[in-house]
mmCIF file of C-alpha atoms and ligand atoms in Angstrom:
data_model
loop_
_atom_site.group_PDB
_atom_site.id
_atom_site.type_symbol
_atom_site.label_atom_id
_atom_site.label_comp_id
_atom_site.label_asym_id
_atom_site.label_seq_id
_atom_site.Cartn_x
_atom_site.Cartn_y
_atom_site.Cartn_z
ATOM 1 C CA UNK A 1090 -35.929 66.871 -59.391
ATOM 2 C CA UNK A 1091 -39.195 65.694 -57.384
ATOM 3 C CA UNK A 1092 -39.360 62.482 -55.620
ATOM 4 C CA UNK A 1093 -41.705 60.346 -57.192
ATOM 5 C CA UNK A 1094 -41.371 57.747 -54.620
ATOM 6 C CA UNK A 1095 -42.003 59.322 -50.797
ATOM 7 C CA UNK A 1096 -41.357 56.681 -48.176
ATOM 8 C CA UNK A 1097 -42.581 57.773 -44.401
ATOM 9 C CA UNK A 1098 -41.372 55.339 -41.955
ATOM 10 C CA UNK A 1099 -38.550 53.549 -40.127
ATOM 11 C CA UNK A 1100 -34.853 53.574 -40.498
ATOM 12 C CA UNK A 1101 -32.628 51.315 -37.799
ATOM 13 C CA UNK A 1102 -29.345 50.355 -37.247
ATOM 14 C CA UNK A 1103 -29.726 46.339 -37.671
ATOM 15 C CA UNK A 1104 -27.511 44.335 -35.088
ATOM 16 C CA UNK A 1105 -27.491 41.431 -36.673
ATOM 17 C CA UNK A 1106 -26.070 37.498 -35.386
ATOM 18 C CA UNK A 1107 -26.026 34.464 -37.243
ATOM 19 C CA UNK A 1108 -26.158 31.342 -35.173
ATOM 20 C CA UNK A 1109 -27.236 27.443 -36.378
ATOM 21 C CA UNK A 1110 -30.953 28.300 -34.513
ATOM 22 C CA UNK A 1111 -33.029 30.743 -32.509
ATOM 23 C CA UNK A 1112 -32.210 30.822 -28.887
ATOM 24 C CA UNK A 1113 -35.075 29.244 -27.060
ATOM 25 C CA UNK A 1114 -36.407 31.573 -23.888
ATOM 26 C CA UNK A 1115 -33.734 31.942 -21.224
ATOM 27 C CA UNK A 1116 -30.965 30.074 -23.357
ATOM 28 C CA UNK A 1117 -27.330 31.354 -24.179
ATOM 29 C CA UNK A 1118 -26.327 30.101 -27.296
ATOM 30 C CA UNK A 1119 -22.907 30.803 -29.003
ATOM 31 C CA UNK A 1120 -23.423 31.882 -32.734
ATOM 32 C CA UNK A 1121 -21.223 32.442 -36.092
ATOM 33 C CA UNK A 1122 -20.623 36.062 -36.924
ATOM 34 C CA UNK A 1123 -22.230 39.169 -36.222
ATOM 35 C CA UNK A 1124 -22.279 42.299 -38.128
ATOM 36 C CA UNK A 1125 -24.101 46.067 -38.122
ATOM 37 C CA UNK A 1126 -26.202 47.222 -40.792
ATOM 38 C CA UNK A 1127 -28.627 49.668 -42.175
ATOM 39 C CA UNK A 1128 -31.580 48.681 -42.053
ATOM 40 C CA UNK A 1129 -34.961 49.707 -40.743
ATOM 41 C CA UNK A 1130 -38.508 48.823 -43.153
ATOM 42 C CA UNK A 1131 -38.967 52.300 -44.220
ATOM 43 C CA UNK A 1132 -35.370 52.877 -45.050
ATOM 44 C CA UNK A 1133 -35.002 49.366 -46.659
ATOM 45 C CA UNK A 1134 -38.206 50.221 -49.267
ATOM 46 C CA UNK A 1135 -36.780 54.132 -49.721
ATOM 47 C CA UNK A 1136 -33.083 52.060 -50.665
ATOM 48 C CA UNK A 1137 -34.880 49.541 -52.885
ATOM 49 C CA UNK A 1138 -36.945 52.358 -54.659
ATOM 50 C CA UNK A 1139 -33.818 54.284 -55.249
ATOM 51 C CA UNK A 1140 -31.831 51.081 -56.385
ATOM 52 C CA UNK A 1141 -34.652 50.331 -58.911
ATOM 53 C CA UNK A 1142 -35.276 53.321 -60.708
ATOM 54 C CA UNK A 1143 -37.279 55.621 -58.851
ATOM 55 C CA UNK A 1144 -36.382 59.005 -57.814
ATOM 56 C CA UNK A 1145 -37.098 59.066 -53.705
ATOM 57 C CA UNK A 1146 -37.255 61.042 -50.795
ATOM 58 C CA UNK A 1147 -37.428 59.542 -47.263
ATOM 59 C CA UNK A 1148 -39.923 61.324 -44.372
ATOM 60 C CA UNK A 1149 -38.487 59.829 -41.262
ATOM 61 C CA UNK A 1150 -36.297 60.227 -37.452
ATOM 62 C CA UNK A 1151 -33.560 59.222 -36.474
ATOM 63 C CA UNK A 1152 -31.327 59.847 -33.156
ATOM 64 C CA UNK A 1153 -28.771 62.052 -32.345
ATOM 65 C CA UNK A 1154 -26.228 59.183 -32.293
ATOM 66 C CA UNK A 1155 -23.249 57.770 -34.776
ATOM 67 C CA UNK A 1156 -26.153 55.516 -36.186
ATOM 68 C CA UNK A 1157 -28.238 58.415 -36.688
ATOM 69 C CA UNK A 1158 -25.520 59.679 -38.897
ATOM 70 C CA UNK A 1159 -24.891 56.496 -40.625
ATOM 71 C CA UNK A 1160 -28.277 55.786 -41.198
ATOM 72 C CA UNK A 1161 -28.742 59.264 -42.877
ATOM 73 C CA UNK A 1162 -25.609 58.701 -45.136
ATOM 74 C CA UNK A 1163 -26.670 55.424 -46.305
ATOM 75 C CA UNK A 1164 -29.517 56.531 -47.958
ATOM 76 C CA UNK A 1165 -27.882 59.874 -49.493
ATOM 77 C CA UNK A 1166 -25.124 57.535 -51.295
ATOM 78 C CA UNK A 1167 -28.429 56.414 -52.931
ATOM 79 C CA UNK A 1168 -29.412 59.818 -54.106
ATOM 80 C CA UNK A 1169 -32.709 59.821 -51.997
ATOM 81 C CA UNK A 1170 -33.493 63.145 -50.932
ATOM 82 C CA UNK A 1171 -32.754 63.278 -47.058
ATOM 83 C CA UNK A 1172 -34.053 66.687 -45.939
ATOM 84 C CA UNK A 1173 -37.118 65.505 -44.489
ATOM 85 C CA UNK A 1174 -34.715 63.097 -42.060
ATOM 86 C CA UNK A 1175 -34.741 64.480 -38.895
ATOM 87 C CA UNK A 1176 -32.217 63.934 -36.150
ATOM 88 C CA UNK A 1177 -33.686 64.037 -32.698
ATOM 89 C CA UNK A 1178 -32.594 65.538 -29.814
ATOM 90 C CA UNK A 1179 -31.812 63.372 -26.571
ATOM 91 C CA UNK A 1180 -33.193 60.137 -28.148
ATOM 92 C CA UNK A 1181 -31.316 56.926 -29.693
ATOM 93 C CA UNK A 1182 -31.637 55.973 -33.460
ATOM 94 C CA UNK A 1183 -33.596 52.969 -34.127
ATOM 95 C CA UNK A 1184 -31.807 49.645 -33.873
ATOM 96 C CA UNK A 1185 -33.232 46.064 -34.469
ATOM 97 C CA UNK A 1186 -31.913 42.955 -32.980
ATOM 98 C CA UNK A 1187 -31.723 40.062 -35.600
ATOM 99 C CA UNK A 1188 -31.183 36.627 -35.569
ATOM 100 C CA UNK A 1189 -30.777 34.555 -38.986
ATOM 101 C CA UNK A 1190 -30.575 30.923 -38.412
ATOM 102 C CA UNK A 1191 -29.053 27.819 -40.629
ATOM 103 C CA UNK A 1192 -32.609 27.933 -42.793
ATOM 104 C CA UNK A 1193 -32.171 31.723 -43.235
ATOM 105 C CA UNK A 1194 -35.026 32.517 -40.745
ATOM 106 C CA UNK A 1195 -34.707 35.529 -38.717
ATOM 107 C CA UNK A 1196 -36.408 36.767 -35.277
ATOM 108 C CA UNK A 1197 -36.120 40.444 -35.109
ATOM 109 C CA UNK A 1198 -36.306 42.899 -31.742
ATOM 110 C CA UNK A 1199 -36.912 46.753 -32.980
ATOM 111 C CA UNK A 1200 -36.325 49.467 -30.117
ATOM 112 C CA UNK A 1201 -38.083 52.282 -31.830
ATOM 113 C CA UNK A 1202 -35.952 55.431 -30.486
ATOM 114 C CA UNK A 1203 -36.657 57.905 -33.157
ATOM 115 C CA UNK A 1204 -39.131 56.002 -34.786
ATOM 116 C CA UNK A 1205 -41.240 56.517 -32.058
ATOM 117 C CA UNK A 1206 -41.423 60.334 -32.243
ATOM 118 C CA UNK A 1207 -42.136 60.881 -35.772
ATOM 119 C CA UNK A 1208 -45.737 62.589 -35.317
ATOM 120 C CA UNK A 1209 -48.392 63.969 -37.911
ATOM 121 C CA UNK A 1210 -47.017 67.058 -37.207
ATOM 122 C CA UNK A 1211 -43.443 66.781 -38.370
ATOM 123 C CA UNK A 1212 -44.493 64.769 -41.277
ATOM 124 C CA UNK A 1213 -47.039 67.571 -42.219
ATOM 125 C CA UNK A 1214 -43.682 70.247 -42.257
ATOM 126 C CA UNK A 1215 -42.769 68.441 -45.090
ATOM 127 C CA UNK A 1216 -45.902 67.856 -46.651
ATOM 128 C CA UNK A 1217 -44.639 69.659 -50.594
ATOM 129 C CA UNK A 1218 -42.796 66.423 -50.937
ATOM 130 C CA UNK A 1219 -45.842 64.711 -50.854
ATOM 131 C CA UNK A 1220 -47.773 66.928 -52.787
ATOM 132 C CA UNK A 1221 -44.863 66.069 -55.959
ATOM 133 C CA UNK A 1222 -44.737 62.700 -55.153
ATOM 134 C CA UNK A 1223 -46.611 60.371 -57.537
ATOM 135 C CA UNK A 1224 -46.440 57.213 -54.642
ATOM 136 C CA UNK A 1225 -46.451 57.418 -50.986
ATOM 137 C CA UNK A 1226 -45.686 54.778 -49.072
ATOM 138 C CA UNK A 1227 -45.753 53.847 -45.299
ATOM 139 C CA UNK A 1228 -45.388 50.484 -43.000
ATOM 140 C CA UNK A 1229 -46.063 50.317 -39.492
ATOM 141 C CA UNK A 1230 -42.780 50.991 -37.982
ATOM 142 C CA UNK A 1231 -43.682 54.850 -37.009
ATOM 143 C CA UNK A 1232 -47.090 55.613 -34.652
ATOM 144 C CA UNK A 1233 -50.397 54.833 -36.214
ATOM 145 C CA UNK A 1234 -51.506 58.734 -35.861
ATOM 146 C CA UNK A 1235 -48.992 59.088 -38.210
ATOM 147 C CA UNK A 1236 -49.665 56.073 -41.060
ATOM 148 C CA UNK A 1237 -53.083 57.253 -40.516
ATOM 149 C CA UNK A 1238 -52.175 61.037 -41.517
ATOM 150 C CA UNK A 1239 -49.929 59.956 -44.142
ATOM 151 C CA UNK A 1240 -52.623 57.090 -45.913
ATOM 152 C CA UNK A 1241 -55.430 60.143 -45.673
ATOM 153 C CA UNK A 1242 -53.405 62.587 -47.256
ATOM 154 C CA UNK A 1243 -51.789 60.755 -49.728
ATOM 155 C CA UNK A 1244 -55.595 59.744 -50.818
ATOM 156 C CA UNK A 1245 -56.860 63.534 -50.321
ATOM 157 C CA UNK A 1246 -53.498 64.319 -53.014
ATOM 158 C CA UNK A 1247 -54.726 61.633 -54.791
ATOM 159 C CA UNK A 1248 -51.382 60.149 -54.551
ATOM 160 C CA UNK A 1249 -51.014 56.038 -55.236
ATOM 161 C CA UNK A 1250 -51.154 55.229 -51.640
ATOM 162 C CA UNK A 1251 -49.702 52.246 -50.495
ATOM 163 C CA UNK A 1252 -49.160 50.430 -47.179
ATOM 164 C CA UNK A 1253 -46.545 47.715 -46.133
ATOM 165 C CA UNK A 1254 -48.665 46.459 -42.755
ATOM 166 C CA UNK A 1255 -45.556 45.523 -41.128
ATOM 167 C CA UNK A 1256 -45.271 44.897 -38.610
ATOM 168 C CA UNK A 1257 -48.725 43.530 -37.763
ATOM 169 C CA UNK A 1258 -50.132 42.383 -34.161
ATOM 170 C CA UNK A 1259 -53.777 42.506 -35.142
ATOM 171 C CA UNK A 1260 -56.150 44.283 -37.688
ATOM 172 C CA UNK A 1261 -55.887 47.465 -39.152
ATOM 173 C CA UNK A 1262 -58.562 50.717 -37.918
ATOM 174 C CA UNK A 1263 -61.392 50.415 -40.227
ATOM 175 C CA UNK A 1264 -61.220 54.388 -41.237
ATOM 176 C CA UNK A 1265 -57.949 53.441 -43.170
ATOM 177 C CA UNK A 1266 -58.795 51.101 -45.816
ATOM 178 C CA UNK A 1267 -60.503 53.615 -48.414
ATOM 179 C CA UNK A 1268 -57.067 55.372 -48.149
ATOM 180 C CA UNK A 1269 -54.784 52.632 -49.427
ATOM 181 C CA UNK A 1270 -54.775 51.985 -52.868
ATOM 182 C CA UNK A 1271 -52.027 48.769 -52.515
ATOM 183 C CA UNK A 1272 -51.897 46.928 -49.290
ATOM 184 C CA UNK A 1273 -49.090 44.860 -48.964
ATOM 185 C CA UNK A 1274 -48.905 42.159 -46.414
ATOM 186 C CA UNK A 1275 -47.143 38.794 -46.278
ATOM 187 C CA UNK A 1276 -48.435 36.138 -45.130
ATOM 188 C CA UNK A 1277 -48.078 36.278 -41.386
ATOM 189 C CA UNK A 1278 -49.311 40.025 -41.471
ATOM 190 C CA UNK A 1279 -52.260 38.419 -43.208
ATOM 191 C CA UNK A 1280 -53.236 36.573 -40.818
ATOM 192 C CA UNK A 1281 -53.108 39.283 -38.042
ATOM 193 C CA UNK A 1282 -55.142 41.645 -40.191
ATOM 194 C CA UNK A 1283 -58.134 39.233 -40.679
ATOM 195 C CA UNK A 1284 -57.651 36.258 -38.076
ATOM 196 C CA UNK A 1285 -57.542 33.949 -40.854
ATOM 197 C CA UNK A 1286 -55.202 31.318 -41.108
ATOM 198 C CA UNK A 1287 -53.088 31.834 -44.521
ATOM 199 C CA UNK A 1288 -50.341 29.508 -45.963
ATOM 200 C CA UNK A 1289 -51.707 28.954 -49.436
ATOM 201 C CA UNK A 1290 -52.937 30.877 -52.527
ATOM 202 C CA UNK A 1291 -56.621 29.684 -51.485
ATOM 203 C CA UNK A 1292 -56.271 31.214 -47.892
ATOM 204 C CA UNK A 1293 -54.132 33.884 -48.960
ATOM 205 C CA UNK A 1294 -57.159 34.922 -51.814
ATOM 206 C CA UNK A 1295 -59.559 34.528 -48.734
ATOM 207 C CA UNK A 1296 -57.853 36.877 -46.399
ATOM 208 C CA UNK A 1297 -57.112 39.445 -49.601
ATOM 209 C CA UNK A 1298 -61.067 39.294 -50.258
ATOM 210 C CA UNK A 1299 -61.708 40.210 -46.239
ATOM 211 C CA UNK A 1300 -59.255 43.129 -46.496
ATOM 212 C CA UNK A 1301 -61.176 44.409 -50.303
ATOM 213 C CA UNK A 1302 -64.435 43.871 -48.296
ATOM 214 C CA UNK A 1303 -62.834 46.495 -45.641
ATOM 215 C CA UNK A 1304 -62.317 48.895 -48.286
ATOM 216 C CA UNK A 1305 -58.305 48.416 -49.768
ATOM 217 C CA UNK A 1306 -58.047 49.036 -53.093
ATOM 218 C CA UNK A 1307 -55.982 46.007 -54.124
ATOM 219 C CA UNK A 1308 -53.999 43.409 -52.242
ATOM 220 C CA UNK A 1309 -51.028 41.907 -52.546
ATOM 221 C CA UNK A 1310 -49.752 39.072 -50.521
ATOM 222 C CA UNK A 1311 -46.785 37.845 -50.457
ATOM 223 C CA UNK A 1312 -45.961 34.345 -49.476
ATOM 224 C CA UNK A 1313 -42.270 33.619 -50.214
ATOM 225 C CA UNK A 1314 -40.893 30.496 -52.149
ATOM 226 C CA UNK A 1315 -45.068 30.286 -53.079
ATOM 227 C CA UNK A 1316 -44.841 33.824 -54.839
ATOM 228 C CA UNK A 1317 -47.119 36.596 -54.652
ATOM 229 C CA UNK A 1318 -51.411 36.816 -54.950
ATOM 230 C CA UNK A 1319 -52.537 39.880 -56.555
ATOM 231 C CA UNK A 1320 -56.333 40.530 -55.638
ATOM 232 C CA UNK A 1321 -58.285 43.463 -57.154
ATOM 233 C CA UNK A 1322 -61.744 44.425 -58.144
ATOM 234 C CA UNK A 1323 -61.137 41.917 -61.504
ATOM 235 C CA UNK A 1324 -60.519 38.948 -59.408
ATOM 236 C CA UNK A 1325 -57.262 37.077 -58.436
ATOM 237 C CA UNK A 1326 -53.834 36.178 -60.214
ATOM 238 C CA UNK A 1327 -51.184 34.314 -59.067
ATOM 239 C CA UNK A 1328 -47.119 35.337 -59.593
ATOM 240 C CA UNK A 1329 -44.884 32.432 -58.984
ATOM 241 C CA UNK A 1330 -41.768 32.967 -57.331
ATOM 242 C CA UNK A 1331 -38.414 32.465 -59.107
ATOM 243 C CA UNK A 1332 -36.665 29.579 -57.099
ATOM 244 C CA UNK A 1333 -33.234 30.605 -55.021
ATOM 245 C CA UNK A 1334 -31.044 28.527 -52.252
ATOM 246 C CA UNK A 1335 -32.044 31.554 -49.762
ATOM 247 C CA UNK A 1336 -29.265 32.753 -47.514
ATOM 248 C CA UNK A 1337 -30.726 35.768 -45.500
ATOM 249 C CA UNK A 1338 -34.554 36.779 -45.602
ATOM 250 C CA UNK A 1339 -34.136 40.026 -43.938
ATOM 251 C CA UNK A 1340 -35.668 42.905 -46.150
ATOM 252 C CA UNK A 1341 -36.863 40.810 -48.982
ATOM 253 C CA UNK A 1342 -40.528 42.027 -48.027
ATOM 254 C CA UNK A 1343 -39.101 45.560 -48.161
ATOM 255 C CA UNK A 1344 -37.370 45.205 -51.206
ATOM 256 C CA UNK A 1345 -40.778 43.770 -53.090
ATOM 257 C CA UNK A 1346 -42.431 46.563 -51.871
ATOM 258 C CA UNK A 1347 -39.782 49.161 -52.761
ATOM 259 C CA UNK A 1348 -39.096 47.655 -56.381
ATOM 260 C CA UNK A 1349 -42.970 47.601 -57.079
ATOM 261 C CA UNK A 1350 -43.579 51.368 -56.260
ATOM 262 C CA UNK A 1351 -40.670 52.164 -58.285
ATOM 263 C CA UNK A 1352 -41.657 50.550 -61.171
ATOM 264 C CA UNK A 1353 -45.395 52.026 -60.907
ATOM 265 C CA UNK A 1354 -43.949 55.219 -60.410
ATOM 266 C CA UNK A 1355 -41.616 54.244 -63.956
ATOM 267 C CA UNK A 1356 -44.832 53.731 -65.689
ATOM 268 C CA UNK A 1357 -45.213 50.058 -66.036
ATOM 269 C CA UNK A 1358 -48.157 48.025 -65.447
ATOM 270 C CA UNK A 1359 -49.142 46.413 -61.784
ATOM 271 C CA UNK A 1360 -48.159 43.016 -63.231
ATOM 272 C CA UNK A 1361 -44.645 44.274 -64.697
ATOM 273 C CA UNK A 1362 -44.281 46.406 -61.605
ATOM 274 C CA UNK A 1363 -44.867 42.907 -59.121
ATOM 275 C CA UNK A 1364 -42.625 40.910 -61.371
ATOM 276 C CA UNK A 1365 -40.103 43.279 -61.228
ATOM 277 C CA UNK A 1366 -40.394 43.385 -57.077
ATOM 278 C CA UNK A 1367 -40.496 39.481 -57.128
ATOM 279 C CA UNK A 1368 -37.017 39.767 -58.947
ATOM 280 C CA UNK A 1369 -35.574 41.977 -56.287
ATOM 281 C CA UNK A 1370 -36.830 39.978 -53.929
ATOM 282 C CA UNK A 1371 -35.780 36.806 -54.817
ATOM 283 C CA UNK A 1372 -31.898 38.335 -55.376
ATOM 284 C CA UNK A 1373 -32.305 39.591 -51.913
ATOM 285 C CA UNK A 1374 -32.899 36.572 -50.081
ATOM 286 C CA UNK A 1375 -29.082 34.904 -51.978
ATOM 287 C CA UNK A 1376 -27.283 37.900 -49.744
ATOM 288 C CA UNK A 1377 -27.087 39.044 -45.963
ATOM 289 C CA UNK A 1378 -28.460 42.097 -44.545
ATOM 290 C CA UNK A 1379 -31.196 44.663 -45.151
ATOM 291 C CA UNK A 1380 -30.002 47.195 -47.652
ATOM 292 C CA UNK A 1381 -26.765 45.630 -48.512
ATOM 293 C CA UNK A 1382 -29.258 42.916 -50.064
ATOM 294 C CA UNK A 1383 -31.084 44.629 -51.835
ATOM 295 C CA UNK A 1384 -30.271 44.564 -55.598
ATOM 296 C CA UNK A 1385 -29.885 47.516 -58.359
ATOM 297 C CA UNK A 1386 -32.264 47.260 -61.760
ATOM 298 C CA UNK A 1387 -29.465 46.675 -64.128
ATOM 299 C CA UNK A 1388 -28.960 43.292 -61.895
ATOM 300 C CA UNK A 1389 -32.216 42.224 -62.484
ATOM 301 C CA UNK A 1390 -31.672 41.827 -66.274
ATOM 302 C CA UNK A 1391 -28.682 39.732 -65.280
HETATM 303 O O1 RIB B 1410 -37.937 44.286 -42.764
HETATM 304 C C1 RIB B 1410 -36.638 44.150 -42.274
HETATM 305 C C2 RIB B 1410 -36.356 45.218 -41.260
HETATM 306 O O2 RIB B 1410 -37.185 45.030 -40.144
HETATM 307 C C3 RIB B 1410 -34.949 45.210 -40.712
HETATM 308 O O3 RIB B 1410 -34.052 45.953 -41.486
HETATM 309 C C4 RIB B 1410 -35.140 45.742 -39.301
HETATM 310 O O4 RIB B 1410 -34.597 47.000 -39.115
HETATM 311 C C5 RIB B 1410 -36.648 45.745 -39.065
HETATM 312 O O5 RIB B 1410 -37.171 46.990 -39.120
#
C-alpha cells in the first residue's frame, strides 16, 4: 500500500523531567520523576497520522545508537513504512531535553545528531514515496536545504504541501511560501515568522494575513486553550478549543498537525480535518509524553 501521508523530519529520544518549575539559569533544582520517550516533531506527526487513519511513511535519520533502534521500532508498531529511516554511521540519534512544570509547561533542549545530516540528497533517494504520497509534510527540525527541497517538490508533484514551522527563531526564506499549501504555526512561531506580537484571534488573523501576503496558501494558527484560526483566500474562521485540565503539552502541536493531514488525506473537508486535529490535541495534552500522548481515532469518538 502507498503512504498517503509522507512526513520528512525529526525523530528524538525525549529525556524528559517533571519538576514543580523551570530551573532558573545556573540553579539545581530537585524534580518528581523522569522518564525516556519517543519523541521528536517529525516522528510525533508521522505517529499521530498513523494513529488517526492515515497510511504513512516517515523520510528521516537517526543514529547508530539503542535510541536509534528504538526510535525506528516505535514507529513500525504503528505500521508506518520505515524504509526511508536511515541509521547513521558514527553519529548519535536525536534526543531532546524536557522539562514539564506544575502548569504543564515544558522547556525543551534538542541536540540534533541525526537530524542534522538528513540532506536533499538522501531525501531525494527516496523521492517514489513522495511521488505516491497525497500529503507531504515537514517542520523545521532537519536543515532548511532540506524543508526547502522537500516544500518545492512536494509543490512541483503537486502534492498538499504542508509545513509545521517549528521550531521558529525568525521568518521563513521568502522563495518558500508559494510551496506550502498549509502552514501551521502556533502562536509563538507566529510571532517569529512576522515580528508581530500574537496572543489573540485578532493578532493571530493579523500575523496569518502577513504570512498569505508572503505567498502560503492557507494558515492555521494554533493558540491552545483559545483554539485554532483558519485563514484562507475566503477570509477567517475561528475553531474553539474543547476545554481539558492539561497535564503534559508536549506534542499536542504535533499531534494537530498529524491528525489534520490524516484526515485530508481520508477525504474530509479542511474544517472536519482541523476539528478532528483539535480533538487529538486536546486528548493529548490529559497524558505525558510525545507519542505515548497521542490518541488513536476510535478514541476520539469516545
Ligand atoms: O513537539 C514536541 C517535540 O519537540 C518533542 O517530542 C521533542 O523531541 C522536540 O522535538
Amino acid at each position: 500500500m502507498h503512504a498517503k501521508v509522507v512526513v520528512v523530519g525529526s525523530l528524538n529520544m525525549d529525556l524528559v523531567a517533571r519538576a514543580d518549575r523551570l530551573p532558573r539559569g545556573g540553579e539545581t533544582l530537585a524534580g518528581d520523576s523522569f522518564f525516556t520517550v519517543p519523541g521528536g516533531k517529525g516522528a510525533n506527526q508521522a505517529v499521530a497520522a498513523a494513529r488517526l487513519g492515515a497510511s504513512v511513511a516517515m523520510v528521516g535519520n537517526v543514529g547508530d545508537d539503542a535510541y536509534g533502534l528504538q526510535l525506528r521500532r516505535a514507529l513500525e508498531v504503528e505500521g508506518i513504512d520505515c524504509q526511508a529511516v536511515t541509521a547513521c554511521a558514527g553519529v548519535s540519534s536525536g534526543v531532546a531535553l524536557i522539562v514539564v512544570d506544575a502548569a504543564s509547561q515544558n522547556s525543551i533542549v534538542i541536540i540534533p545528531g541525526g537530524n542534522g545530516l538528513l540532506s536533499p540528497e538522501s531525501v531525494q533517494r527516496f523521492d517514489a514515496l513522495l511521488q505516491n504520497a497525497e500529503v507531504v509534510i515537514c517542520q523545521l527540525e532537519v536543515p532548511p536545504a532540506t524543508v526547502a527541497w522537500v516544500l518545492a517538490r512536494g509543490r512541483e508533484l503537486g502534492k498538499t504541501v504542508i509545513l509545521n514551522p517549528a521550531p521558529a527563531s525568525g521568518p521563513l526564506p521568502a522563495d518558500w511560501f508559494a510551496h506550502i499549501d498549509y502552514l501551521i504555526p502556533n502562536e509563538s512561531e507566529a510571532e517569529a515568522l512576522t515580528g508581530l506580537s500574537v496572543n489573540d484571534l485578532e493578532s493571530a488573523r493579523k500575523a496569518a494575513e502577513q504570512l498569505r501576503q508572503l505567498g502560503a496558501g492557507k494558515v492555521i494558527v494554533t493558540l491552545g486553550a483559545q483554539g485554532a484560526l483558519f485563514v484562507s483566500e475566503d477570509g477567517s474562521q475561528h475553531f474553539p478549543a474543547t476545554p481539558v485540565k492539561p497535564l503534559d503539552t508536549t506534542a499536542a502541536g504535533d499531534t494537530f498537525v498529524g491528525g489534520f493531514a490524516a484526515s485530508l488525506a481520508r477525504g474530509l473537508e479542511e474544517g472536519e480535518a482541523i476539528v478532528c486535529g483539535q480533538r487529538a490535541a486536546a486528548i493529548s495534552v490529559t497524558r505525558a509524553g510525545a507519542q505515548p500522548s497521542i490518541p488513536y481515532l476510535a478514541e476520539l469518538a469516545e
